[in-house]
GROMACS .gro file of C-alpha atoms in nm:
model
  237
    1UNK     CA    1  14.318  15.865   1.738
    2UNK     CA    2  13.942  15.677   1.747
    3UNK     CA    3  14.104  15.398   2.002
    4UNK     CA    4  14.217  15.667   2.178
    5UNK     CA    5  13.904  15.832   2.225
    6UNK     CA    6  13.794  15.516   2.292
    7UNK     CA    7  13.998  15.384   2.587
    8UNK     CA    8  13.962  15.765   2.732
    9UNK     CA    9  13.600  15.653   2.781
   10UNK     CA   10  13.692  15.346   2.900
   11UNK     CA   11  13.911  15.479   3.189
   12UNK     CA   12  13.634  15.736   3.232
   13UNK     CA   13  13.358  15.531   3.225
   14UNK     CA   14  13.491  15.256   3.495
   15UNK     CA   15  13.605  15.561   3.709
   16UNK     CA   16  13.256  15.708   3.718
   17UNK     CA   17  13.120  15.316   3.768
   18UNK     CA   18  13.308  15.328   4.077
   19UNK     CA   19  13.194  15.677   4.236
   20UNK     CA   20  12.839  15.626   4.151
   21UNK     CA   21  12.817  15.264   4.068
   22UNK     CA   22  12.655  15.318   3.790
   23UNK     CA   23  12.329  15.152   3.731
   24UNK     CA   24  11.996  15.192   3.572
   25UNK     CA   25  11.820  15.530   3.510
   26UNK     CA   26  11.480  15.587   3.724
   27UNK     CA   27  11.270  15.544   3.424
   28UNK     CA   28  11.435  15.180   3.306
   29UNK     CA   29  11.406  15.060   3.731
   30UNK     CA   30  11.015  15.154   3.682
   31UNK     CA   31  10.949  14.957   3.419
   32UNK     CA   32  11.164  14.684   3.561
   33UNK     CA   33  10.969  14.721   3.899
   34UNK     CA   34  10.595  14.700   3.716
   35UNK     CA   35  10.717  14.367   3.538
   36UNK     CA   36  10.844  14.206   3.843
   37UNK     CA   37  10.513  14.330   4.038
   38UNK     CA   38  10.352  14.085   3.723
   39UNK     CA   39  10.546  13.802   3.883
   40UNK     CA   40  10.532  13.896   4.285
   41UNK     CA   41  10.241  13.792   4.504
   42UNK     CA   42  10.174  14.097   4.689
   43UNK     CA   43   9.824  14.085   4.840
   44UNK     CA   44   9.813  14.425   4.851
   45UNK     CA   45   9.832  14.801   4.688
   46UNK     CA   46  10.026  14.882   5.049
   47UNK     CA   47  10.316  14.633   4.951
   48UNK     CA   48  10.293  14.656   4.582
   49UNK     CA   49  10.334  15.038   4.578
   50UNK     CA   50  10.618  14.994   4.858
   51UNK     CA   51  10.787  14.747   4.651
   52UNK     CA   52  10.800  14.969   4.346
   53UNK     CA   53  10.961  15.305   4.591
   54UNK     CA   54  11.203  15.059   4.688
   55UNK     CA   55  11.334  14.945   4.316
   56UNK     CA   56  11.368  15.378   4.267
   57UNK     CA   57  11.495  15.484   4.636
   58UNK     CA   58  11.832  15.378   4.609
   59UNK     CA   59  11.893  15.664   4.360
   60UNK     CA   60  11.694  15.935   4.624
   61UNK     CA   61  12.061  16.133   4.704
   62UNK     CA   62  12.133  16.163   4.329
   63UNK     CA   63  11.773  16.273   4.332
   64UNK     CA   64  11.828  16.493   4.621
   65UNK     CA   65  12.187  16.602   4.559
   66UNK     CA   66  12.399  16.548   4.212
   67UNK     CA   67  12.695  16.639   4.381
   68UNK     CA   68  12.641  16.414   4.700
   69UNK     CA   69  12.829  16.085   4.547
   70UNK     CA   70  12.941  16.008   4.897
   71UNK     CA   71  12.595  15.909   5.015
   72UNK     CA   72  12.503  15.848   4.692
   73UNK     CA   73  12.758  15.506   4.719
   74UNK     CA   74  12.600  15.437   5.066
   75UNK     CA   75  12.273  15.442   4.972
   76UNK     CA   76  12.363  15.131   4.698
   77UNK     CA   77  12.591  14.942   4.950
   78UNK     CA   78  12.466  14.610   5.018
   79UNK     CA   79  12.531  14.643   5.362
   80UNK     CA   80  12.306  14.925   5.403
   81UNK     CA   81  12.052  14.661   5.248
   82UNK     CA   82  12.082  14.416   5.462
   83UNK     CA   83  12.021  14.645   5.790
   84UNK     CA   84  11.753  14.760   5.616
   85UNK     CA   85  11.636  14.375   5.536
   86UNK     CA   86  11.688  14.299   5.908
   87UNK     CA   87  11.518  14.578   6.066
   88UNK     CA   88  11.166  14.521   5.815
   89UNK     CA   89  10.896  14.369   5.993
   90UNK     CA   90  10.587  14.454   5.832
   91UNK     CA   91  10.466  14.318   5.494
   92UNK     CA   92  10.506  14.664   5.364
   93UNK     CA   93  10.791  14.719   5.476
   94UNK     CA   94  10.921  14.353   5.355
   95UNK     CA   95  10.835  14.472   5.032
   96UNK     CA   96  11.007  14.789   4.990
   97UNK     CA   97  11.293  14.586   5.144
   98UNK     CA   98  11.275  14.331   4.809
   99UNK     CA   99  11.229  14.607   4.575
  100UNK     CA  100  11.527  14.822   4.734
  101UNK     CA  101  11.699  14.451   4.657
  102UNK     CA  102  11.568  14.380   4.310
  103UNK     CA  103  11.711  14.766   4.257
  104UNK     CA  104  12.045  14.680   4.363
  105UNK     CA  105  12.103  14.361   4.125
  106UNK     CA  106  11.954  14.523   3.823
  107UNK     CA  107  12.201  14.797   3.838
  108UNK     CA  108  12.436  14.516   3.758
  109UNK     CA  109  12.326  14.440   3.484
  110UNK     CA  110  12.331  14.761   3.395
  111UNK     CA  111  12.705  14.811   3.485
  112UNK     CA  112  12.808  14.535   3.288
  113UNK     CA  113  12.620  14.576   2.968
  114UNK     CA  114  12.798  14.934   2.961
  115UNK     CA  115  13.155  14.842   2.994
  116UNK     CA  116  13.090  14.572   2.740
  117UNK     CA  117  12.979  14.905   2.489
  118UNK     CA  118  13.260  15.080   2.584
  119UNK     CA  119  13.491  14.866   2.477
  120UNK     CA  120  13.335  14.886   2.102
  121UNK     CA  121  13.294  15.273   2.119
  122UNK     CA  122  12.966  15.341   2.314
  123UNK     CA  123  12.990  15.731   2.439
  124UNK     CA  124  12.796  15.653   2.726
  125UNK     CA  125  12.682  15.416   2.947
  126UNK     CA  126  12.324  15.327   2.923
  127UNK     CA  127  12.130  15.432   3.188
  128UNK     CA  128  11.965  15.782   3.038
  129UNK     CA  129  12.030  15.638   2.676
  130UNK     CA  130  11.744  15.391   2.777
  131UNK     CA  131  11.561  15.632   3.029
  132UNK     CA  132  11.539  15.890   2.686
  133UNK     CA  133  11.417  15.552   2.492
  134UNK     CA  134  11.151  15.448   2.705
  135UNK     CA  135  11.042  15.770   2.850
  136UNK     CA  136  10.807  15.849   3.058
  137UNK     CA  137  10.758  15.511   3.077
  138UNK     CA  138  10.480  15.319   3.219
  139UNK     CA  139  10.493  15.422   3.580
  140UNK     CA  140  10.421  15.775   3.680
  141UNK     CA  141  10.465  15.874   4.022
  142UNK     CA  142  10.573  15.699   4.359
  143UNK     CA  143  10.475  15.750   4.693
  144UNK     CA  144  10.652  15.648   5.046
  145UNK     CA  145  10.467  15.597   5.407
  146UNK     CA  146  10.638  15.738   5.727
  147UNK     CA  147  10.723  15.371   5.821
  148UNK     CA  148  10.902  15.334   5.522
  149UNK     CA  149  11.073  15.649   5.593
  150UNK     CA  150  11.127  15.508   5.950
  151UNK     CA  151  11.286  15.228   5.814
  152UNK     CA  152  11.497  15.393   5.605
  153UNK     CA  153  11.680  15.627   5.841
  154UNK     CA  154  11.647  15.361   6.135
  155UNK     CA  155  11.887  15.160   5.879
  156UNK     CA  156  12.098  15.431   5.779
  157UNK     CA  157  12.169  15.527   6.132
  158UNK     CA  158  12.197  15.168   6.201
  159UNK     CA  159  12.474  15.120   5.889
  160UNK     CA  160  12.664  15.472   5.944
  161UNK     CA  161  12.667  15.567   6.301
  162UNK     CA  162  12.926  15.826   6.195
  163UNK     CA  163  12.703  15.991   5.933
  164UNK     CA  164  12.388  16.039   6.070
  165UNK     CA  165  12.055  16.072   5.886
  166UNK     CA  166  12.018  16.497   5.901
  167UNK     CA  167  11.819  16.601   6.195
  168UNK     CA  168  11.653  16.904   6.286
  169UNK     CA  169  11.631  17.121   6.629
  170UNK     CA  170  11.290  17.209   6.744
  171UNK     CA  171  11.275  17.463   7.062
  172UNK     CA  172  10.972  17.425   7.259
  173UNK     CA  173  11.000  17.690   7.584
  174UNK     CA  174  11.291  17.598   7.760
  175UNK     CA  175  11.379  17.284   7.566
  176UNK     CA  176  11.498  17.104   7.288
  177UNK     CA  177  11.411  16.823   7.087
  178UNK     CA  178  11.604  16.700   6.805
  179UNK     CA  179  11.395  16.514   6.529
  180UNK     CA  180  11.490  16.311   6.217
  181UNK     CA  181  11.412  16.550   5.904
  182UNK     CA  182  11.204  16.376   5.694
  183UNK     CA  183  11.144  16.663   5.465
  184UNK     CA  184  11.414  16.527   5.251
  185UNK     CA  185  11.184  16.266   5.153
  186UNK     CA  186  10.926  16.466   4.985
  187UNK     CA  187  11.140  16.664   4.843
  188UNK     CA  188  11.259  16.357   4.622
  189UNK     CA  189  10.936  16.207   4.585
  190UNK     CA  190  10.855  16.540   4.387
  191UNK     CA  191  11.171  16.523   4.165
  192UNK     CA  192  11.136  16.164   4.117
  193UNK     CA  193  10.795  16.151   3.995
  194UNK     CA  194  10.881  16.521   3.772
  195UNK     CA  195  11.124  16.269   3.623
  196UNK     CA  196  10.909  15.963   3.562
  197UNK     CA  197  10.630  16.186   3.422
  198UNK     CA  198  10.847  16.414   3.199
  199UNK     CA  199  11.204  16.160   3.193
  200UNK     CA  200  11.402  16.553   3.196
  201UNK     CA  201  11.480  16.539   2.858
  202UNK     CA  202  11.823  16.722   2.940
  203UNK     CA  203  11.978  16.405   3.047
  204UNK     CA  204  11.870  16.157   2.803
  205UNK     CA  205  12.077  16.186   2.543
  206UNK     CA  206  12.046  16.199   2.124
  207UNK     CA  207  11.786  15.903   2.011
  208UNK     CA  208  11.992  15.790   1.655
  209UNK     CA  209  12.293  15.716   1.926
  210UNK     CA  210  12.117  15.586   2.187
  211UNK     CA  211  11.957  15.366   1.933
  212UNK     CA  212  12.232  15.258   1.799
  213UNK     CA  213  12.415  15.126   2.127
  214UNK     CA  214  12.169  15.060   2.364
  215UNK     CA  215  11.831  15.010   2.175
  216UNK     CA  216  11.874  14.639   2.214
  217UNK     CA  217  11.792  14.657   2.598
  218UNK     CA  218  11.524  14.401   2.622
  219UNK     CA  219  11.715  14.122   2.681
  220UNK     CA  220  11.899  14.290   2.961
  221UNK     CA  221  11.580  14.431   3.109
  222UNK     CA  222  11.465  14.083   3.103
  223UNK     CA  223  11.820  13.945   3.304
  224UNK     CA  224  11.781  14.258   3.548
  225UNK     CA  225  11.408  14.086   3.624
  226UNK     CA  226  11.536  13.727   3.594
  227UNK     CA  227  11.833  13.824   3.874
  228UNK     CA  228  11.570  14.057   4.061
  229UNK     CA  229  11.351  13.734   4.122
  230UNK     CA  230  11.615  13.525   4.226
  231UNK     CA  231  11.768  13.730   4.460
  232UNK     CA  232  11.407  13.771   4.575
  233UNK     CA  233  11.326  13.406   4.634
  234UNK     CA  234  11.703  13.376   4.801
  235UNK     CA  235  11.562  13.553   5.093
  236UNK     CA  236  11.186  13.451   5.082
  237UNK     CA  237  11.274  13.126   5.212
   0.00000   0.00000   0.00000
């Protein structure tokens, strides 16, 4: 009956991998972003604080909507990255484009350490297991310029011409103009740094479990910086 339990979660588990792609929590992708900042030469608080919203933004529809998993997956495919890559020109922008990156390939690591738990009985995968162990973690709050948020819908539109960023209808007298909404953004920014500062203790789940599975995470906070940094330098050159 226990195995069976046990490959139920497994089934489970990789199904929910491949709607949401699983992947760090918020927390665990701050302090991931504040070590790699340690080992980054950013010459600036401009690109080092849009470096760090780019290791968390990836997760802004779960943020924004639970329930949206559709744009949830877009948000984390790599192709949406590399418009996004293409279309940064700025150092501040450049940055946010490596941290968006360094977010992507932790998540990995992430993914993998869980199904390898799940085959010996974890109950859940361990993104809020270690979100609920290192909460509130180290970093506090984010923040996001309007060219960032340029950039970001520029490359959305760019990467799903059929599912445009959402847009809002202003009338002015006898016309019409039709503007990106970039409310959307603060709206997340608020939830994301409720969650970094208070790491919504509903999700993380019971500490004696979560210990027991996943409270060996340093070495695979460690590989998520270690992969980070070499993806990094991969398109530095």
């Amino acid at each position: 009956m226990r195995m069976g339990k046990r490959r139920i979660w497994l089934i489970l588990g990789l199904v929910i991998m491949v709607l949401t792609l699983g992947g760090w929590g918020p927390i665990t992708h701050g302090h991931i972003a504040l070590r790699l900042i340690d080992r980054l030469n950013f010459s600036t608080d401009a690109e080092r604080r849009a470096f760090t919203a780019g290791n968390l933004m990836p997760d802004m529809w779960l943020a924004y909507s639970s329930l949206d998993i559709d744009r949830q997956i877009k948000m984390h495919n790599m192709a949406y990255w590399q418009n996004l890559n293409v279309l940064a020109k700025t150092s501040e922008e450049r940055a946010f484009s490596k941290g968006f990156l360094a977010h992507l390939l932790s998540d990995r690591v992430e993914e993998n350490w869980s199904a390898q738990q799940a085959l010996i009985g974890a109950p859940w995968p361990a993104d809020y297991a270690v979100d609920g162990l290192l909460a509130p973690g180290q970093l506090r709050s984010i923040s996001v310029s309007t060219n960032i948020k340029t950039l970001l819908v520029a490359a959305w539109n760019k990467t799903y011409p059929t599912d445009l960023w959402p847009t809002t209808t202003i009338r002015m007298g006898r016309f019409r103009m039709t503007v990106v909404d970039y409310t959307i953004f603060d709206d997340v920014i608020k939830k994301f740094n409720f969650y970094l500062n208070l790491g919504y203790s509903w999700v993380t789940k019971p500490y004696q479990e979560s210990i027991q599975w996943y409270g060996g995470y340093e070495p695979y906070l460690d590989k998520s910086v270690a992969d980070s940094l070499e993806g990094i330098a991969a398109i530095s050159t």
